[in-house]
GROMACS .gro file of C-alpha atoms in nm:
model
  400
    1SER     CA    1  -3.858   1.718   2.730
    2ALA     CA    2  -3.642   2.001   2.605
    3LEU     CA    3  -3.732   2.300   2.393
    4ILE     CA    4  -3.465   2.277   2.125
    5LEU     CA    5  -3.547   2.595   1.934
    6PHE     CA    6  -3.818   2.810   1.785
    7PHE     CA    7  -3.849   2.930   1.426
    8LYS     CA    8  -4.091   3.153   1.237
    9TYR     CA    9  -4.216   2.950   0.941
   10GLN     CA   10  -4.393   3.110   0.646
   11GLY     CA   11  -4.564   2.996   0.325
   12ASP     CA   12  -4.609   2.642   0.198
   13HIS     CA   13  -4.346   2.367   0.193
   14ALA     CA   14  -4.124   2.491   0.476
   15VAL     CA   15  -3.893   2.212   0.589
   16LEU     CA   16  -3.738   2.077   0.909
   17CYS     CA   17  -3.432   1.863   0.827
   18VAL     CA   18  -3.271   1.644   1.094
   19ARG     CA   19  -2.942   1.454   1.072
   20ILE     CA   20  -2.867   1.204   1.350
   21LYS     CA   21  -2.510   1.093   1.428
   22ASN     CA   22  -2.584   0.804   1.669
   23ILE     CA   23  -2.907   0.662   1.525
   24ALA     CA   24  -2.895   0.344   1.737
   25VAL     CA   25  -2.935   0.545   2.059
   26ALA     CA   26  -3.223   0.745   1.906
   27VAL     CA   27  -3.409   0.424   1.809
   28THR     CA   28  -3.349   0.267   2.153
   29LYS     CA   29  -3.489   0.575   2.330
   30ALA     CA   30  -3.783   0.609   2.083
   31ALA     CA   31  -3.682   0.968   2.018
   32ARG     CA   32  -3.935   1.205   1.863
   33LEU     CA   33  -3.962   1.571   1.771
   34HIS     CA   34  -4.291   1.747   1.852
   35LEU     CA   35  -4.379   2.074   1.677
   36PHE     CA   36  -4.624   2.317   1.834
   37GLN     CA   37  -4.756   2.645   1.700
   38ALA     CA   38  -4.656   2.906   1.960
   39GLN     CA   39  -5.015   3.014   2.028
   40GLU     CA   40  -5.133   2.655   2.080
   41TRP     CA   41  -4.845   2.583   2.318
   42GLN     CA   42  -4.925   2.896   2.519
   43LYS     CA   43  -5.289   2.787   2.544
   44LEU     CA   44  -5.181   2.449   2.682
   45GLN     CA   45  -4.948   2.616   2.933
   46ASN     CA   46  -5.201   2.873   3.050
   47GLY     CA   47  -5.516   2.664   3.023
   48ILE     CA   48  -5.737   2.595   3.325
   49GLN     CA   49  -5.738   2.220   3.261
   50ASP     CA   50  -5.428   2.036   3.381
   51HIS     CA   51  -5.278   1.808   3.121
   52SER     CA   52  -5.046   1.521   3.196
   53CYS     CA   53  -4.706   1.516   3.028
   54THR     CA   54  -4.817   1.252   2.777
   55GLU     CA   55  -5.146   1.432   2.698
   56MET     CA   56  -4.968   1.762   2.644
   57PHE     CA   57  -4.726   1.625   2.385
   58SER     CA   58  -4.999   1.422   2.215
   59LYS     CA   59  -5.158   1.754   2.116
   60ALA     CA   60  -4.859   1.856   1.899
   61GLN     CA   61  -4.952   1.982   1.552
   62LEU     CA   62  -4.673   1.777   1.394
   63THR     CA   63  -4.463   1.482   1.517
   64MET     CA   64  -4.152   1.327   1.370
   65THR     CA   65  -4.016   0.990   1.485
   66VAL     CA   66  -3.637   1.007   1.474
   67ASN     CA   67  -3.536   0.666   1.333
   68LEU     CA   68  -3.331   0.749   1.024
   69THR     CA   69  -2.987   0.902   0.977
   70GLU     CA   70  -3.139   1.188   0.779
   71GLN     CA   71  -3.505   1.278   0.742
   72ASN     CA   72  -3.723   1.576   0.652
   73LEU     CA   73  -4.056   1.701   0.780
   74THR     CA   74  -4.260   1.938   0.562
   75VAL     CA   75  -4.456   2.213   0.737
   76SER     CA   76  -4.726   2.328   0.494
   77GLN     CA   77  -5.049   2.527   0.471
   78ILE     CA   78  -4.935   2.810   0.700
   79PRO     CA   79  -5.187   3.094   0.647
   80TYR     CA   80  -4.947   3.361   0.778
   81PRO     CA   81  -4.594   3.353   0.925
   82GLU     CA   82  -4.592   3.231   1.285
   83THR     CA   83  -4.357   3.091   1.546
   84TRP     CA   84  -4.323   2.716   1.590
   85TYR     CA   85  -4.163   2.546   1.891
   86VAL     CA   86  -3.963   2.224   1.841
   87PHE     CA   87  -3.948   1.988   2.143
   88TYR     CA   88  -3.738   1.675   2.187
   89VAL     CA   89  -3.930   1.389   2.354
   90ASP     CA   90  -3.837   1.023   2.416
   91LYS     CA   91  -3.978   0.728   2.617
   92PHE     CA   92  -3.810   0.855   2.935
   93THR     CA   93  -3.940   1.214   2.909
   94CYS     CA   94  -4.262   1.166   3.107
   95GLU     CA   95  -4.116   0.928   3.366
   96GLU     CA   96  -4.078   1.070   3.715
   97ASN     CA   97  -3.762   0.876   3.796
   98TYR     CA   98  -3.568   0.984   3.488
   99SER     CA   99  -3.214   0.849   3.473
  100GLU     CA  100  -2.944   1.008   3.259
  101SER     CA  101  -2.849   0.811   2.950
  102GLU     CA  102  -2.637   0.862   2.641
  103ASP     CA  103  -2.714   1.184   2.457
  104ILE     CA  104  -2.829   1.189   2.097
  105GLN     CA  105  -2.609   1.401   1.874
  106PHE     CA  106  -2.796   1.566   1.591
  107GLU     CA  107  -2.792   1.856   1.347
  108MET     CA  108  -3.110   2.043   1.264
  109VAL     CA  109  -3.175   2.276   0.969
  110LEU     CA  110  -3.495   2.479   0.934
  111LEU     CA  111  -3.579   2.624   0.594
  112ASN     CA  112  -3.848   2.855   0.461
  113PRO     CA  113  -3.951   2.859   0.094
  114ASP     CA  114  -3.766   3.111  -0.122
  115ALA     CA  115  -3.920   3.338  -0.387
  116GLU     CA  116  -3.960   3.039  -0.621
  117GLY     CA  117  -4.121   2.823  -0.354
  118ASN     CA  118  -3.819   2.598  -0.294
  119PRO     CA  119  -3.728   2.533   0.074
  120LEU     CA  120  -3.382   2.693   0.060
  121ASP     CA  121  -3.419   3.008   0.272
  122HIS     CA  122  -3.240   2.989   0.611
  123PHE     CA  123  -3.401   3.309   0.736
  124SER     CA  124  -3.689   3.300   0.980
  125ALA     CA  125  -3.994   3.506   0.878
  126GLY     CA  126  -3.888   3.764   1.142
  127GLU     CA  127  -3.550   3.810   0.971
  128SER     CA  128  -3.643   3.793   0.603
  129GLY     CA  129  -3.557   4.113   0.422
  130LEU     CA  130  -3.292   4.230   0.670
  131HIS     CA  131  -3.009   4.095   0.453
  132GLU     CA  132  -3.127   4.304   0.157
  133PHE     CA  133  -3.184   4.607   0.382
  134PHE     CA  134  -2.828   4.602   0.518
  135PHE     CA  135  -2.690   4.559   0.165
  136LEU     CA  136  -2.876   4.874   0.051
  137LEU     CA  137  -2.768   5.057   0.367
  138VAL     CA  138  -2.399   4.971   0.313
  139LEU     CA  139  -2.433   5.074  -0.053
  140ALA     CA  140  -2.587   5.409   0.053
  141TYR     CA  141  -2.302   5.468   0.303
  142PHE     CA  142  -2.044   5.389   0.032
  143ILE     CA  143  -2.199   5.625  -0.226
  144THR     CA  144  -2.235   5.900   0.036
  145ALA     CA  145  -1.870   5.854   0.139
  146CYS     CA  146  -1.755   5.879  -0.223
  147ILE     CA  147  -1.943   6.209  -0.266
  148TYR     CA  148  -1.886   6.386   0.066
  149ALA     CA  149  -1.585   6.226   0.242
  150GLN     CA  150  -1.318   6.453   0.091
  151SER     CA  151  -1.498   6.783   0.157
  152LEU     CA  152  -1.588   6.673   0.512
  153TRP     CA  153  -1.227   6.574   0.581
  154GLN     CA  154  -1.105   6.912   0.458
  155THR     CA  155  -1.358   7.089   0.684
  156ILE     CA  156  -1.244   6.889   0.987
  157LYS     CA  157  -0.874   6.952   0.904
  158LYS     CA  158  -0.935   7.329   0.906
  159SER     CA  159  -1.006   7.313   1.282
  160GLY     CA  160  -1.295   7.553   1.241
  161PRO     CA  161  -1.562   7.660   1.489
  162MET     CA  162  -1.724   7.318   1.527
  163HIS     CA  163  -1.412   7.106   1.478
  164THR     CA  164  -1.468   6.887   1.786
  165VAL     CA  165  -1.840   6.846   1.728
  166LEU     CA  166  -1.789   6.741   1.365
  167LYS     CA  167  -1.513   6.501   1.467
  168VAL     CA  168  -1.729   6.328   1.732
  169LEU     CA  169  -2.029   6.318   1.496
  170THR     CA  170  -1.814   6.167   1.218
  171ILE     CA  171  -1.676   5.899   1.451
  172ALA     CA  172  -2.033   5.809   1.551
  173LEU     CA  173  -2.131   5.792   1.182
  174LEU     CA  174  -1.833   5.568   1.099
  175LEU     CA  175  -1.931   5.336   1.385
  176GLN     CA  176  -2.288   5.319   1.251
  177ALA     CA  177  -2.153   5.236   0.904
  178GLY     CA  178  -1.922   4.973   1.057
  179SER     CA  179  -2.219   4.819   1.239
  180ALA     CA  180  -2.420   4.805   0.914
  181PHE     CA  181  -2.130   4.641   0.727
  182ALA     CA  182  -2.072   4.382   1.003
  183ASN     CA  183  -2.445   4.302   1.005
  184TYR     CA  184  -2.438   4.260   0.628
  185LEU     CA  185  -2.146   4.016   0.650
  186HIS     CA  186  -2.323   3.821   0.926
  187PHE     CA  187  -2.649   3.795   0.728
  188SER     CA  188  -2.462   3.706   0.407
  189SER     CA  189  -2.296   3.415   0.584
  190TYR     CA  190  -2.626   3.318   0.753
  191SER     CA  191  -2.805   3.302   0.417
  192LYS     CA  192  -2.562   3.028   0.306
  193ASP     CA  193  -2.535   2.802   0.612
  194GLY     CA  194  -2.800   2.910   0.864
  195ILE     CA  195  -2.526   2.980   1.121
  196GLY     CA  196  -2.377   3.311   1.009
  197ALA     CA  197  -2.074   3.480   1.160
  198PRO     CA  198  -2.146   3.526   1.534
  199PHE     CA  199  -1.831   3.736   1.574
  200MET     CA  200  -1.956   3.980   1.308
  201GLY     CA  201  -2.297   3.994   1.478
  202SER     CA  202  -2.128   4.077   1.811
  203LEU     CA  203  -1.901   4.334   1.640
  204ALA     CA  204  -2.208   4.504   1.486
  205GLU     CA  205  -2.369   4.530   1.829
  206LEU     CA  206  -2.047   4.665   1.983
  207CYS     CA  207  -2.013   4.934   1.711
  208ASP     CA  208  -2.376   5.033   1.761
  209ILE     CA  209  -2.334   5.058   2.142
  210VAL     CA  210  -2.024   5.281   2.112
  211SER     CA  211  -2.199   5.495   1.850
  212GLN     CA  212  -2.503   5.540   2.076
  213ILE     CA  213  -2.272   5.645   2.362
  214GLN     CA  214  -2.084   5.892   2.139
  215MET     CA  215  -2.407   6.054   2.018
  216LEU     CA  216  -2.553   6.072   2.369
  217TYR     CA  217  -2.240   6.246   2.498
  218LEU     CA  218  -2.234   6.485   2.202
  219LEU     CA  219  -2.600   6.590   2.225
  220LEU     CA  220  -2.603   6.603   2.604
  221SER     CA  221  -2.277   6.801   2.623
  222LEU     CA  222  -2.396   7.066   2.377
  223CYS     CA  223  -2.741   7.102   2.530
  224MET     CA  224  -2.614   7.107   2.890
  225GLY     CA  225  -2.342   7.355   2.795
  226TRP     CA  226  -2.594   7.593   2.638
  227THR     CA  227  -2.842   7.559   2.925
  228ILE     CA  228  -2.587   7.607   3.204
  229GLY     CA  229  -2.412   7.876   3.002
  230ARG     CA  230  -2.738   8.068   2.970
  231MET     CA  231  -2.800   8.044   3.343
  232LYS     CA  232  -2.451   8.150   3.449
  233LYS     CA  233  -2.317   8.372   3.171
  234SER     CA  234  -2.421   8.716   3.065
  235HIS     CA  235  -2.668   8.751   2.780
  236GLY     CA  236  -2.390   8.881   2.560
  237ARG     CA  237  -2.245   8.531   2.525
  238PRO     CA  238  -2.538   8.298   2.598
  239LEU     CA  239  -2.406   7.996   2.409
  240GLN     CA  240  -2.056   7.979   2.554
  241TRP     CA  241  -1.970   7.622   2.652
  242ASP     CA  242  -1.816   7.614   2.996
  243SER     CA  243  -1.694   7.275   3.113
  244THR     CA  244  -1.841   7.299   3.462
  245PRO     CA  245  -1.835   7.010   3.709
  246THR     CA  246  -2.216   7.005   3.697
  247SER     CA  247  -2.251   6.966   3.320
  248THR     CA  248  -1.964   6.718   3.292
  249GLY     CA  249  -2.095   6.518   3.590
  250ILE     CA  250  -2.447   6.492   3.447
  251ALA     CA  251  -2.313   6.387   3.104
  252VAL     CA  252  -2.085   6.120   3.254
  253VAL     CA  253  -2.357   5.974   3.483
  254VAL     CA  254  -2.609   5.946   3.199
  255VAL     CA  255  -2.352   5.797   2.959
  256VAL     CA  256  -2.242   5.536   3.217
  257THR     CA  257  -2.607   5.448   3.291
  258GLN     CA  258  -2.689   5.400   2.922
  259SER     CA  259  -2.370   5.197   2.867
  260PHE     CA  260  -2.461   4.965   3.155
  261LEU     CA  261  -2.818   4.916   3.025
  262LEU     CA  262  -2.700   4.851   2.667
  263ILE     CA  263  -2.453   4.584   2.783
  264TRP     CA  264  -2.714   4.431   3.019
  265GLU     CA  265  -2.961   4.414   2.729
  266GLN     CA  266  -2.707   4.215   2.522
  267PHE     CA  267  -2.679   3.954   2.798
  268GLU     CA  268  -3.059   3.935   2.834
  269ASP     CA  269  -3.110   3.862   2.464
  270THR     CA  270  -2.823   3.681   2.295
  271ASN     CA  271  -2.963   3.701   1.939
  272HIS     CA  272  -2.748   3.917   1.711
  273HIS     CA  273  -2.950   4.229   1.655
  274SER     CA  274  -2.912   4.576   1.802
  275TYR     CA  275  -3.277   4.653   1.870
  276HIS     CA  276  -3.435   4.392   2.090
  277SER     CA  277  -3.792   4.276   2.158
  278HIS     CA  278  -3.830   4.479   2.480
  279HIS     CA  279  -3.960   4.199   2.699
  280GLY     CA  280  -3.667   4.225   2.941
  281LEU     CA  281  -3.612   4.469   3.225
  282ALA     CA  282  -3.297   4.620   3.067
  283SER     CA  283  -3.483   4.699   2.743
  284GLY     CA  284  -3.767   4.866   2.933
  285LEU     CA  285  -3.528   5.077   3.142
  286LEU     CA  286  -3.334   5.174   2.828
  287ILE     CA  287  -3.650   5.296   2.657
  288GLY     CA  288  -3.748   5.485   2.974
  289LEU     CA  289  -3.405   5.652   2.984
  290ARG     CA  290  -3.435   5.762   2.619
  291VAL     CA  291  -3.780   5.910   2.679
  292CYS     CA  292  -3.650   6.101   2.986
  293LEU     CA  293  -3.349   6.228   2.789
  294ALA     CA  294  -3.567   6.348   2.501
  295LEU     CA  295  -3.804   6.528   2.740
  296SER     CA  296  -3.525   6.689   2.946
  297LEU     CA  297  -3.331   6.807   2.637
  298ALA     CA  298  -3.653   6.937   2.481
  299ALA     CA  299  -3.736   7.126   2.802
  300GLY     CA  300  -3.386   7.279   2.818
  301LEU     CA  301  -3.390   7.384   2.453
  302TYR     CA  302  -3.746   7.520   2.488
  303GLN     CA  303  -3.630   7.755   2.764
  304ILE     CA  304  -3.355   7.886   2.537
  305ILE     CA  305  -3.584   7.918   2.233
  306THR     CA  306  -3.855   8.113   2.418
  307VAL     CA  307  -3.618   8.392   2.527
  308GLU     CA  308  -3.409   8.401   2.206
  309ARG     CA  309  -3.480   8.712   1.998
  310SER     CA  310  -3.271   8.635   1.691
  311THR     CA  311  -3.473   8.448   1.427
  312LEU     CA  312  -3.169   8.267   1.290
  313LYS     CA  313  -3.058   8.155   1.634
  314ARG     CA  314  -3.410   8.037   1.715
  315GLU     CA  315  -3.423   7.837   1.390
  316PHE     CA  316  -3.087   7.685   1.476
  317TYR     CA  317  -3.208   7.571   1.820
  318ILE     CA  318  -3.539   7.440   1.683
  319THR     CA  319  -3.360   7.231   1.418
  320PHE     CA  320  -3.115   7.100   1.677
  321ALA     CA  321  -3.407   7.011   1.907
  322LYS     CA  322  -3.577   6.818   1.623
  323ALA     CA  323  -3.260   6.616   1.562
  324CYS     CA  324  -3.223   6.537   1.935
  325ILE     CA  325  -3.586   6.434   1.978
  326LEU     CA  326  -3.576   6.219   1.663
  327TRP     CA  327  -3.257   6.045   1.781
  328PHE     CA  328  -3.385   5.962   2.130
  329LEU     CA  329  -3.759   5.906   2.069
  330CYS     CA  330  -3.745   5.698   1.748
  331HIS     CA  331  -3.669   5.377   1.939
  332PRO     CA  332  -3.943   5.412   2.209
  333CYS     CA  333  -4.200   5.530   1.951
  334LEU     CA  334  -4.126   5.248   1.705
  335ALA     CA  335  -4.131   4.990   1.987
  336THR     CA  336  -4.481   5.118   2.076
  337ILE     CA  337  -4.601   5.130   1.714
  338ALA     CA  338  -4.466   4.777   1.651
  339VAL     CA  339  -4.726   4.634   1.892
  340ILE     CA  340  -4.995   4.675   1.623
  341PHE     CA  341  -4.795   4.455   1.382
  342ARG     CA  342  -4.781   4.078   1.387
  343GLU     CA  343  -4.508   3.926   1.600
  344TYR     CA  344  -4.285   3.828   1.307
  345GLN     CA  345  -4.289   4.187   1.171
  346ARG     CA  346  -4.199   4.370   1.494
  347GLU     CA  347  -3.823   4.321   1.495
  348LYS     CA  348  -3.794   4.434   1.132
  349VAL     CA  349  -4.013   4.742   1.193
  350ILE     CA  350  -3.801   4.846   1.492
  351THR     CA  351  -3.460   4.768   1.339
  352ILE     CA  352  -3.519   4.930   0.999
  353GLY     CA  353  -3.715   5.222   1.146
  354VAL     CA  354  -3.458   5.312   1.413
  355ILE     CA  355  -3.163   5.293   1.172
  356LEU     CA  356  -3.337   5.517   0.914
  357CYS     CA  357  -3.453   5.769   1.179
  358GLN     CA  358  -3.105   5.795   1.330
  359CYS     CA  359  -2.954   5.840   0.983
  360ILE     CA  360  -3.199   6.127   0.921
  361SER     CA  361  -3.107   6.277   1.260
  362MET     CA  362  -2.736   6.267   1.167
  363VAL     CA  363  -2.805   6.432   0.830
  364ILE     CA  364  -2.994   6.713   1.009
  365LEU     CA  365  -2.702   6.764   1.251
  366TYR     CA  366  -2.445   6.764   0.970
  367ARG     CA  367  -2.643   7.022   0.773
  368LEU     CA  368  -2.671   7.234   1.085
  369PHE     CA  369  -2.305   7.217   1.188
  370LEU     CA  370  -2.173   7.267   0.834
  371SER     CA  371  -2.402   7.561   0.759
  372HIS     CA  372  -2.166   7.860   0.752
  373SER     CA  373  -2.438   8.122   0.734
  374LEU     CA  374  -2.595   8.003   1.061
  375TYR     CA  375  -2.264   7.965   1.237
  376TRP     CA  376  -2.135   8.307   1.148
  377GLU     CA  377  -2.466   8.443   1.274
  378VAL     CA  378  -2.455   8.230   1.591
  379SER     CA  379  -2.105   8.363   1.649
  380SER     CA  380  -2.064   8.251   2.008
  381LEU     CA  381  -2.071   7.888   1.893
  382SER     CA  382  -1.726   7.945   1.747
  383SER     CA  383  -1.586   7.890   2.097
  384VAL     CA  384  -1.772   7.567   2.168
  385THR     CA  385  -1.561   7.274   2.275
  386LEU     CA  386  -1.678   6.949   2.425
  387PRO     CA  387  -1.546   6.813   2.755
  388LEU     CA  388  -1.398   6.528   2.549
  389THR     CA  389  -1.113   6.753   2.434
  390VAL     CA  390  -1.147   7.066   2.649
  391SER     CA  391  -0.824   7.252   2.724
  392SER     CA  392  -0.761   7.592   2.874
  393GLY     CA  393  -0.565   7.706   2.570
  394HIS     CA  394  -0.863   7.656   2.337
  395LYS     CA  395  -1.148   7.760   2.562
  396ASN     CA  396  -1.178   8.114   2.437
  397ARG     CA  397  -1.041   8.084   2.085
  398HIS     CA  398  -1.240   8.259   1.811
  399HIS     CA  399  -1.239   8.186   1.439
  400PHE     CA  400  -1.306   8.464   1.194
   0.00000   0.00000   0.00000
């Protein structure tokens, strides 16, 4: 037997449509498709009683004999969305001395009922609603760009106190927007043919990975610079960023580690979505890394906040700490919270939740970095530069 695929059906009158290219071979081999509810299949696999091959497949909830060029099987009376496994079985499947024979070429389409009850929806129950979400997200990015793009560009062109920080943050935001747009194109195509645009799905994941790396380097560089600066510099200039080998080394090691885990996670789960189901080792390590980063940055910022006397500076650090913690902890927290939801809801909860939380985190950082009143008060930040573009000529420049 072979597990062909799994699909989360929902509602009444969901359909499995099969088209066979070489029907004569299928009839000769007595080919069949067996459909199991995921929970029932797991019970058979983990049960104490040993079932023979034939007995196991005889317990399928639905069976379709493949003997026509095109045929449909209706899956109805599903009380709530759940995963179904589709297995291919023929008369040779349960034989011990199985000899290779001609393969059966077929095309399979799985459809859920749409809003009107017609089986036309290509989306699994775990993916329904994501197409609309990415459309609204792209629309929100477009409206925001129309309102704020010009003023933000003028601020960046002025090469003010936080020129580098704003530039890196804006690149990360553009990558996030690019990821959302690529996802929207992929889901739009998927809604029409059930295949989508795999290249767009991969591009969305790539944009998201690079954006995550950019934000990690930005937040880690600033926080490490302030922490090391406070330890090594005089209290007169506690926030001076100094591109020391220690701070740069730590930032590079953590960035490389996260990059490796993000790429490993993509190979572990080949489905096109940026926030995975966390059953693999890479996903678990990635969540662990984000928790450690949030705790270490919070600890470093707490040390600065506790000894800071200026109220405005303390408010600045507290707001920055909130943005950091929200960025790093939203994924682990939502992955934990998702456990209480049904299986088909978990991916949507994590995907939508993480994207919205990280958008809020970026808004907080933008408000903070563009706030002139705070930056003139926190005057030593006017000399901050990141290791990304550090140069001796700009290290001690001041803007008044």
